[in-house]
Amino acid sequence: MQFMLLFSRQGKLRLQKWYVPLSDKEKKKITRELVQTVLARKPKMCSFLEWRDLKIVYKRYASLYFCCAIEDQDNELITLEIIHRYVELLDKYFGSVCELDIIFNFEKAYFILDEFLLGGEVQETSKKNVLKAIEQADLLQENRIRITARVSMGGLRKNLY
Amino acid sequence: MPAVSKGDGMRGLAVFISDIRNCKSKEAEIKRINKELANIRSKFKGDKALDGYSKKKYVCKLLFIFLLGHDIDFGHMEAVNLLSSNRYTEKQIGYLFISVLVNSNSELIRLINNAIKNDLASRNPTFMGLALHCIANVGSREMAEAFAGEIPKILVAGDTMDSVKQSAALCLLRLYRASPDLVPMGDWTSRVVHLLNDQHLGVVTAATSLITTLAQKNPEEFKTSVSLAVSRLSRIVTSASTDLQDYTYYFVPAPWLSVKLLRLLQCYPPPDPAVRGRLTECLETILNKAQEPPKSKKVQHSNAKNAVLFEAISLIIHHDSEPNLLVRACNQLGQFLQHRETNLRYLALESMCTLASSEFSHEAVKTHIDTVINALKTERDVSVRQRAVDLLYAMCDRSNAQQIVAEMLSYLETADYSIREEIVLKVAILAEKYAVDYTWYVDTILNLIRIAGDYVSEEVWYRVIQIVINRDDVQGYAAKTVFEALQAPACHENLVKVGGYILGEFGNLIAGDPRSSPLIQFDLLHSKFHLCSVPTRALLLSTYIKFVNLFPEVKTTIQDVLRSDSQLKNADVELQQRAVEYLRLSSVASTDILATVLEEMPPFPERESSILAKLKKKKGPSTVTDLEEAKRERSVDVNGAPEPAPASASAASTPSPSADLLGLGAAPPAPTGPPPSAGGLLVDVFSDSASAVAPLAPGSEDNFARFVCKNNGVLFENQLLQIGLKSEFRQNLGRMFIFYGNKTSTQFLNFTPTLICADDLQANLNLQTKPVDPTVDGGAQVQQVVNIECVSDFTEAPVLNIQFRYGGTFQNVSVKLPITLNKFFQPTEMASQDFFQRWKQLSNPQQEVQSIFKAKHPMDTEITKAKLLLGRSSDLGQHSLKKLILTLQTLWALASSTPKPPRLDACCVWSRICKLRCTGSRCAQARTLFPRGYVTYCRSSFNPMQAVGLCVLFPCVSATLGDHTAHSTMEHLSTCTSSLGPGRGWDTKGLLTGTTAGLPVQGGPGSMKSRQPVVQSTN
């Protein structure tokens, strides 16, 4: 996998993970182009498309699009399930994940992704093992401060999954 | 509501994020961010040492700001500090920051590497994991240098934790991808292979990815992985769905690992028989499972299952050795073709494309033709339809070509614009490749042009012409068909091109039919002429001249057309030249010569279809199936393109549209036609001994210079011939009368003057002329009129080449025709304010030239100054450079001495462009800052020329470029300035003598002298 992007229906980038070295400028260009392309597609269309010399696999969960760029010989369907497994991991960790969780806890979203995918390849497919690693890390933390940021989010919650 | 803060919350961060989200506008957001950045900066710089938590919080905020798309230029050091924290979450944020904002700051990289090294050595698995993640995320060369040796050890060490092994494997993979040279193979490789047997499926998954990548480059080193992978795969596919516990995904056992193992096996050829049997069993099992009823209705179940199935089919296709499996795979995909999931239909079409290229499954794929055609018609997603087109192309062979081509053609009428060109290419290739009957081929291509003419690239219509020319059996049919197609009231220009070319070659084959008599053919083509672009018209003119040869009965009609003003005086040089030359050719050449020159095109040498090359270029080599090569039924027999341009005498000067055929193949064209030479080919036809254009006549350069600033006079003279000129110019137009005088008492025969413009000049200067009588009697004078249009600025002058026979010997004379840029200059009145405004805009480096040159003649400042001010104009011819310089000096002095030059625009220019320095009495250096305005003004338009200054600037151009002698430069100056007209500008003479012919300086020489400041002289 070359990169993974999460963006909202409004085209706001929520998470970006690059597994190939690219300049910031190039990253921004790719993001802009892909967000446009994917958002323009209709719901019933197939989840794969050819883009430059890559294959794009995307899926929409509630208000968020998950979009992966894979190489020619990579497997599209299994990539689709990589996306799903990641959503499951987020869901399990946050408990009914929604876009706001990813906005407010972006660092956690990155940590979970790092446990699941590394260097663009699946590192650990077991949901249990991934979450175990994250929970362990949480246990290591020293000062637990409960935030009530959610309160101010009001009724904006919309579960991804 | 579930608990918000898993892990440690950072309240400040959450507040900040809320603030950003509440911003109503982009401006407000930026304002908030800048406020925060200032806050963080002050905290980082503050005297009070920050505790770990605050540091973490601020670094996290910076990260958030960066991810919003803003640049971050500080905080790296604080992030690096976090790396060495003992608190996990602080370290974690530090690593995240480093991973996202990689900075190749070498100092920092050293510190980061240091921190990573410590964590790797810590033996704390969570710390090691973080360090490995960071290496894998950054993957830079510096990191590879530092850790490529260390990581394999961690990977294969017996006591390494499983999770660390996983990270280490993928970390190594990333480093290998980025810098393969820094990851040396070694003992560790065999131990990595054995990780395929590891008990922990997560470790096996990560290791399989690593091995697959390494094996692609070093297959020998990892050969043993094949049997291990097969046995691993076998255990997975035969396991019950609960055996693998958490590695079972929606009832599919370890789908990711299965896909990866199948992928690894695609790095190798089919294994040894023992292993092979087991592998075949596995593959059969996977195919069998696809037929079982689903264990879950969830899409995840079917996706995971089919992901494994598609990867298995890829492996089967890769091995391409088990007919049974190939056919089963094909049948399976056939089922998917009608699946309700769009994704599956898409993938099935894609996979079948590769299956179609296997000899074992090609027939099986063909059975699905109706389904695929249906997909083409009914799929709502263009990317799926695209796949259907690809598959139809791949499954096409002689048996179904007619059907497939027909379907593609009908799809083309409604196809998405984005894929039309590709379909056109595909249809063209298939029609050519599988044509049994070339009439079908011709019909198909004409249909293509009719349906999607705009998408028919040149290659396609070139190709149909090549094929028709090479195949005798289809020529008559082609002529008849294009003739009929051209009857349509509106036909595409590409059809006119094909029709024009084919009728020009083979129109005679249908001329017997009164319905397509020569005149009707001609009228039909000519009715399209006016609607066509220039290249097509040029082609049609060639067709006409070919008609002159084919059908003598329409010769006069065609000559009338060629002779019409719209041809002979056409604004387009190419058309005009063709018209002139063809007209001439038709009236001068004998029937035999015509028949030779306008002979039917010779067959094209065979070569790979240029269309195929184009499609390959468009799609990449892999998608144009290898099968084409493998089962090519016969080598394509009509190929390539040599030099066409049959009678195009103009090929020498302009590439004619048909000459573009040349560009098609990589090989140089076969020399079937006469090579284009610098001289007109047409000349060769008229005179048997004619060679290329003669070198410029001696002395003509001098004469040329003289004409820079005069319009009438004798341009050339030798003992036989005298050429006189009379010319006038107005705005961008000019007319030149050339008088050729025969000084002898004998007739000149075949007298042919030709105007030759160099390639770059041709675009800028439009010359139109009529041919002169080919015989010039002794003592007589003939006149030729040249109409001149200056289109853009130019530097070269056209060459007049005259060829004639005098007393049995062939004479060839070339002279430069004095058409120079300054002829088109015009004065414009302009206030100094406006002028300087424009002048200041010209500040680009390329708009400024400076040149320093030495005077050729000695110079005495005092004498010349006196001469300049009081001197006689008759002295102008001598020491003119000095005078130029002094003129400039005077002008400069004038400009600098007059506080507000009333109408001294030109003067101001001078002061700006010329800084003069007389060094010594024998040498003068004029430093001329070259007119920055020159190019720009000329480009903008000639009408009107924008600045007075320009007129004055031109001589500097010449002087600087060394185009002209100092002498002519001087004359230049005088002409240019005098051309400004009375009361407007400068009269050199008036200036020199100090009288005021329009000189805006009060008083005579005396007053001028008295006001003259110190001349810029270092003497």
CSV table of N, CA, C and O in Angstrom, one decimal, chain B residues 345-418:
chain,number,residue,atom,x,y,z
B,345,ARG,N,-18.0,-7.9,-10.3
B,345,ARG,CA,-18.1,-7.8,-11.7
B,345,ARG,C,-16.8,-7.2,-12.3
B,345,ARG,O,-16.2,-7.6,-13.2
B,346,TYR,N,-16.5,-6.1,-11.6
B,346,TYR,CA,-15.3,-5.4,-12.0
B,346,TYR,C,-14.1,-6.3,-12.0
B,346,TYR,O,-13.3,-6.4,-13.0
B,347,LEU,N,-13.9,-6.9,-10.9
B,347,LEU,CA,-12.7,-7.8,-10.7
B,347,LEU,C,-12.7,-9.0,-11.7
B,347,LEU,O,-11.7,-9.4,-12.2
B,348,ALA,N,-13.9,-9.5,-11.9
B,348,ALA,CA,-14.0,-10.6,-12.8
B,348,ALA,C,-13.6,-10.3,-14.2
B,348,ALA,O,-12.9,-11.0,-14.9
B,349,LEU,N,-14.1,-9.1,-14.6
B,349,LEU,CA,-13.7,-8.6,-16.0
B,349,LEU,C,-12.2,-8.4,-16.1
B,349,LEU,O,-11.6,-8.8,-17.0
B,350,GLU,N,-11.6,-7.9,-15.0
B,350,GLU,CA,-10.2,-7.6,-15.0
B,350,GLU,C,-9.4,-8.9,-15.0
B,350,GLU,O,-8.5,-9.0,-15.8
B,351,SER,N,-9.8,-9.9,-14.2
B,351,SER,CA,-9.1,-11.1,-14.1
B,351,SER,C,-9.2,-11.9,-15.4
B,351,SER,O,-8.3,-12.5,-15.9
B,352,MET,N,-10.4,-11.8,-16.0
B,352,MET,CA,-10.6,-12.6,-17.2
B,352,MET,C,-9.7,-12.1,-18.4
B,352,MET,O,-9.4,-12.8,-19.3
B,353,CYS,N,-9.4,-10.8,-18.3
B,353,CYS,CA,-8.5,-10.3,-19.3
B,353,CYS,C,-7.2,-11.0,-19.4
B,353,CYS,O,-6.7,-11.3,-20.4
B,354,THR,N,-6.7,-11.3,-18.2
B,354,THR,CA,-5.4,-12.1,-18.2
B,354,THR,C,-5.6,-13.5,-18.5
B,354,THR,O,-4.8,-14.1,-19.2
B,355,LEU,N,-6.8,-14.0,-18.2
B,355,LEU,CA,-7.1,-15.4,-18.5
B,355,LEU,C,-7.2,-15.6,-20.0
B,355,LEU,O,-6.8,-16.6,-20.6
B,356,ALA,N,-7.7,-14.5,-20.7
B,356,ALA,CA,-7.9,-14.6,-22.1
B,356,ALA,C,-6.6,-14.8,-22.9
B,356,ALA,O,-6.5,-15.3,-24.0
B,357,SER,N,-5.5,-14.5,-22.2
B,357,SER,CA,-4.2,-14.6,-22.9
B,357,SER,C,-3.6,-15.9,-22.7
B,357,SER,O,-2.5,-16.2,-23.3
B,358,SER,N,-4.2,-16.8,-22.0
B,358,SER,CA,-3.7,-18.2,-21.8
B,358,SER,C,-4.3,-19.1,-22.9
B,358,SER,O,-5.5,-19.0,-23.2
B,359,GLU,N,-3.4,-19.9,-23.5
B,359,GLU,CA,-4.0,-20.7,-24.6
B,359,GLU,C,-5.0,-21.7,-24.1
B,359,GLU,O,-5.8,-22.2,-24.8
B,360,PHE,N,-4.8,-22.1,-22.8
B,360,PHE,CA,-5.7,-23.1,-22.3
B,360,PHE,C,-7.1,-22.5,-22.0
B,360,PHE,O,-8.1,-23.2,-22.1
B,361,SER,N,-7.2,-21.3,-21.6
B,361,SER,CA,-8.5,-20.8,-21.2
B,361,SER,C,-9.1,-19.8,-22.2
B,361,SER,O,-10.2,-19.3,-22.0
B,362,HIS,N,-8.3,-19.5,-23.2
B,362,HIS,CA,-8.8,-18.5,-24.2
B,362,HIS,C,-10.2,-18.9,-24.7
B,362,HIS,O,-11.1,-18.1,-24.7
B,363,GLU,N,-10.4,-20.2,-25.1
B,363,GLU,CA,-11.7,-20.6,-25.6
B,363,GLU,C,-12.8,-20.4,-24.5
B,363,GLU,O,-13.9,-20.0,-24.8
B,364,ALA,N,-12.4,-20.8,-23.3
B,364,ALA,CA,-13.4,-20.7,-22.2
B,364,ALA,C,-13.8,-19.3,-22.0
B,364,ALA,O,-15.0,-19.0,-21.7
B,365,VAL,N,-12.9,-18.4,-22.1
B,365,VAL,CA,-13.2,-17.0,-21.9
B,365,VAL,C,-14.2,-16.5,-23.0
B,365,VAL,O,-15.1,-15.8,-22.7
B,366,LYS,N,-13.9,-17.0,-24.2
B,366,LYS,CA,-14.7,-16.6,-25.3
B,366,LYS,C,-16.2,-16.9,-25.1
B,366,LYS,O,-17.1,-16.2,-25.7
B,367,THR,N,-16.5,-18.0,-24.4
B,367,THR,CA,-17.9,-18.4,-24.2
B,367,THR,C,-18.7,-17.3,-23.5
B,367,THR,O,-19.9,-17.3,-23.5
B,368,HIS,N,-18.0,-16.4,-22.8
B,368,HIS,CA,-18.7,-15.4,-22.0
B,368,HIS,C,-19.0,-14.1,-22.8
B,368,HIS,O,-19.4,-13.1,-22.3
B,369,ILE,N,-18.7,-14.2,-24.1
B,369,ILE,CA,-18.8,-13.0,-24.9
B,369,ILE,C,-20.1,-12.2,-24.8
B,369,ILE,O,-20.1,-11.0,-24.7
B,370,ASP,N,-21.2,-12.9,-24.7
B,370,ASP,CA,-22.5,-12.2,-24.7
B,370,ASP,C,-22.6,-11.4,-23.4
B,370,ASP,O,-23.1,-10.3,-23.4
B,371,THR,N,-22.2,-12.1,-22.3
B,371,THR,CA,-22.3,-11.4,-21.0
B,371,THR,C,-21.5,-10.2,-21.0
B,371,THR,O,-21.9,-9.1,-20.5
B,372,VAL,N,-20.3,-10.2,-21.6
B,372,VAL,CA,-19.4,-9.1,-21.6
B,372,VAL,C,-20.0,-8.0,-22.4
B,372,VAL,O,-20.0,-6.8,-22.0
B,373,ILE,N,-20.5,-8.4,-23.6
B,373,ILE,CA,-21.1,-7.3,-24.4
B,373,ILE,C,-22.3,-6.7,-23.7
B,373,ILE,O,-22.5,-5.5,-23.7
B,374,ASN,N,-23.0,-7.5,-23.0
B,374,ASN,CA,-24.1,-7.0,-22.2
B,374,ASN,C,-23.6,-6.0,-21.1
B,374,ASN,O,-24.2,-5.0,-20.9
B,375,ALA,N,-22.5,-6.4,-20.5
B,375,ALA,CA,-21.9,-5.5,-19.5
B,375,ALA,C,-21.6,-4.1,-20.1
B,375,ALA,O,-21.8,-3.1,-19.5
B,376,LEU,N,-21.1,-4.2,-21.3
B,376,LEU,CA,-20.7,-2.9,-22.0
B,376,LEU,C,-22.0,-2.0,-22.2
B,376,LEU,O,-21.9,-0.8,-22.1
B,377,LYS,N,-23.1,-2.7,-22.4
B,377,LYS,CA,-24.3,-1.9,-22.7
B,377,LYS,C,-25.0,-1.5,-21.4
B,377,LYS,O,-25.7,-0.5,-21.4
B,378,THR,N,-24.9,-2.3,-20.3
B,378,THR,CA,-25.8,-2.0,-19.2
B,378,THR,C,-25.1,-1.5,-17.9
B,378,THR,O,-25.7,-1.0,-17.1
B,379,GLU,N,-23.7,-1.7,-17.8
B,379,GLU,CA,-23.1,-1.3,-16.6
B,379,GLU,C,-23.2,0.2,-16.4
B,379,GLU,O,-23.1,1.0,-17.4
B,380,ARG,N,-23.5,0.6,-15.2
B,380,ARG,CA,-23.7,2.1,-15.0
B,380,ARG,C,-22.4,2.8,-14.6
B,380,ARG,O,-22.3,4.0,-14.6
B,381,ASP,N,-21.4,2.0,-14.3
B,381,ASP,CA,-20.1,2.6,-13.8
B,381,ASP,C,-19.1,2.6,-15.0
B,381,ASP,O,-18.8,1.5,-15.5
B,382,VAL,N,-18.6,3.7,-15.3
B,382,VAL,CA,-17.7,3.8,-16.5
B,382,VAL,C,-16.5,2.9,-16.3
B,382,VAL,O,-16.0,2.3,-17.2
B,383,SER,N,-16.0,2.8,-15.1
B,383,SER,CA,-14.8,2.0,-14.9
B,383,SER,C,-15.0,0.6,-15.2
B,383,SER,O,-14.2,-0.2,-15.6
B,384,VAL,N,-16.3,0.1,-14.9
B,384,VAL,CA,-16.6,-1.3,-15.2
B,384,VAL,C,-16.7,-1.5,-16.7
B,384,VAL,O,-16.2,-2.4,-17.3
B,385,ARG,N,-17.3,-0.5,-17.4
B,385,ARG,CA,-17.5,-0.6,-18.8
B,385,ARG,C,-16.1,-0.6,-19.5
B,385,ARG,O,-15.8,-1.3,-20.5
B,386,GLN,N,-15.2,0.2,-18.9
B,386,GLN,CA,-13.8,0.2,-19.4
B,386,GLN,C,-13.2,-1.2,-19.4
B,386,GLN,O,-12.6,-1.7,-20.3
B,387,ARG,N,-13.5,-1.9,-18.3
B,387,ARG,CA,-12.9,-3.3,-18.1
B,387,ARG,C,-13.5,-4.2,-19.2
B,387,ARG,O,-12.9,-5.1,-19.7
B,388,ALA,N,-14.9,-4.0,-19.4
B,388,ALA,CA,-15.5,-4.8,-20.4
B,388,ALA,C,-14.9,-4.6,-21.8
B,388,ALA,O,-14.7,-5.5,-22.5
B,389,VAL,N,-14.6,-3.3,-22.1
B,389,VAL,CA,-13.9,-3.1,-23.4
B,389,VAL,C,-12.6,-3.8,-23.4
B,389,VAL,O,-12.2,-4.4,-24.4
B,390,ASP,N,-11.8,-3.7,-22.4
B,390,ASP,CA,-10.5,-4.4,-22.3
B,390,ASP,C,-10.7,-5.9,-22.5
B,390,ASP,O,-9.9,-6.5,-23.3
B,391,LEU,N,-11.7,-6.4,-21.9
B,391,LEU,CA,-11.8,-7.9,-22.0
B,391,LEU,C,-12.2,-8.3,-23.4
B,391,LEU,O,-11.7,-9.2,-24.0
B,392,LEU,N,-13.1,-7.5,-24.0
B,392,LEU,CA,-13.5,-7.8,-25.4
B,392,LEU,C,-12.3,-7.8,-26.3
B,392,LEU,O,-12.1,-8.6,-27.2
B,393,TYR,N,-11.5,-6.8,-26.1
B,393,TYR,CA,-10.3,-6.7,-26.9
B,393,TYR,C,-9.4,-7.9,-26.7
B,393,TYR,O,-8.8,-8.4,-27.6
B,394,ALA,N,-9.3,-8.3,-25.4
B,394,ALA,CA,-8.4,-9.4,-25.1
B,394,ALA,C,-8.9,-10.7,-25.7
B,394,ALA,O,-8.2,-11.6,-26.0
B,395,MET,N,-10.2,-10.9,-25.7
B,395,MET,CA,-10.8,-12.2,-26.1
B,395,MET,C,-11.0,-12.3,-27.6
B,395,MET,O,-11.4,-13.3,-28.1
B,396,CYS,N,-10.7,-11.2,-28.3
B,396,CYS,CA,-11.0,-11.1,-29.7
B,396,CYS,C,-10.0,-12.0,-30.5
B,396,CYS,O,-8.8,-12.1,-30.2
B,397,ASP,N,-10.5,-12.8,-31.4
B,397,ASP,CA,-9.7,-13.5,-32.4
B,397,ASP,C,-10.5,-13.5,-33.7
B,397,ASP,O,-11.5,-12.9,-33.8
B,398,ARG,N,-9.9,-14.3,-34.6
B,398,ARG,CA,-10.5,-14.2,-36.0
B,398,ARG,C,-12.0,-14.6,-36.0
B,398,ARG,O,-12.8,-14.2,-36.7
B,399,SER,N,-12.3,-15.6,-35.0
B,399,SER,CA,-13.7,-16.1,-35.1
B,399,SER,C,-14.7,-15.1,-34.6
B,399,SER,O,-15.9,-15.2,-35.1
B,400,ASN,N,-14.4,-14.2,-33.7
B,400,ASN,CA,-15.4,-13.3,-33.2
B,400,ASN,C,-15.1,-11.8,-33.5
B,400,ASN,O,-15.8,-11.0,-33.0
B,401,ALA,N,-14.1,-11.6,-34.3
B,401,ALA,CA,-13.6,-10.2,-34.5
B,401,ALA,C,-14.8,-9.4,-35.1
B,401,ALA,O,-15.0,-8.2,-34.6
B,402,GLN,N,-15.5,-9.9,-36.1
B,402,GLN,CA,-16.6,-9.1,-36.7
B,402,GLN,C,-17.6,-8.7,-35.6
B,402,GLN,O,-18.0,-7.5,-35.6
B,403,GLN,N,-18.0,-9.6,-34.8
B,403,GLN,CA,-19.0,-9.3,-33.8
B,403,GLN,C,-18.5,-8.3,-32.8
B,403,GLN,O,-19.1,-7.3,-32.4
B,404,ILE,N,-17.3,-8.6,-32.3
B,404,ILE,CA,-16.7,-7.7,-31.3
B,404,ILE,C,-16.5,-6.3,-31.8
B,404,ILE,O,-16.9,-5.3,-31.2
B,405,VAL,N,-16.0,-6.2,-33.0
B,405,VAL,CA,-15.7,-4.9,-33.6
B,405,VAL,C,-17.1,-4.2,-33.8
B,405,VAL,O,-17.2,-3.0,-33.5
B,406,ALA,N,-18.1,-4.9,-34.3
B,406,ALA,CA,-19.4,-4.3,-34.4
B,406,ALA,C,-19.9,-3.7,-33.1
B,406,ALA,O,-20.4,-2.6,-33.0
B,407,GLU,N,-19.8,-4.5,-32.1
B,407,GLU,CA,-20.3,-4.1,-30.7
B,407,GLU,C,-19.5,-2.9,-30.2
B,407,GLU,O,-20.1,-2.0,-29.7
B,408,MET,N,-18.2,-2.9,-30.4
B,408,MET,CA,-17.4,-1.8,-29.9
B,408,MET,C,-17.8,-0.5,-30.7
B,408,MET,O,-17.9,0.6,-30.1
B,409,LEU,N,-18.0,-0.7,-32.0
B,409,LEU,CA,-18.4,0.4,-32.8
B,409,LEU,C,-19.8,1.0,-32.3
B,409,LEU,O,-19.9,2.2,-32.2
B,410,SER,N,-20.7,0.1,-32.0
B,410,SER,CA,-22.0,0.6,-31.6
B,410,SER,C,-21.9,1.3,-30.2
B,410,SER,O,-22.6,2.2,-29.9
B,411,TYR,N,-21.0,0.7,-29.4
B,411,TYR,CA,-20.8,1.3,-28.1
B,411,TYR,C,-20.2,2.7,-28.2
B,411,TYR,O,-20.5,3.6,-27.4
B,412,LEU,N,-19.3,2.8,-29.1
B,412,LEU,CA,-18.6,4.0,-29.3
B,412,LEU,C,-19.5,5.2,-29.5
B,412,LEU,O,-19.2,6.3,-29.1
B,413,GLU,N,-20.7,5.0,-30.1
B,413,GLU,CA,-21.6,6.1,-30.3
B,413,GLU,C,-22.1,6.7,-29.0
B,413,GLU,O,-22.4,7.9,-29.0
B,414,THR,N,-22.1,5.9,-27.9
B,414,THR,CA,-22.6,6.5,-26.7
B,414,THR,C,-21.5,6.5,-25.6
B,414,THR,O,-21.7,6.8,-24.5
B,415,ALA,N,-20.3,6.1,-26.0
B,415,ALA,CA,-19.3,5.8,-25.0
B,415,ALA,C,-18.9,7.1,-24.3
B,415,ALA,O,-19.0,8.2,-24.9
B,416,ASP,N,-18.3,7.0,-23.1
B,416,ASP,CA,-17.8,8.2,-22.4
B,416,ASP,C,-16.7,8.8,-23.1
B,416,ASP,O,-15.9,8.1,-23.7
B,417,TYR,N,-16.6,10.1,-23.1
B,417,TYR,CA,-15.6,10.8,-23.9
B,417,TYR,C,-14.2,10.3,-23.4
B,417,TYR,O,-13.3,10.2,-24.2
B,418,SER,N,-14.1,10.0,-22.1
B,418,SER,CA,-12.8,9.8,-21.6
B,418,SER,C,-12.2,8.5,-22.2
B,418,SER,O,-11.0,8.3,-22.2
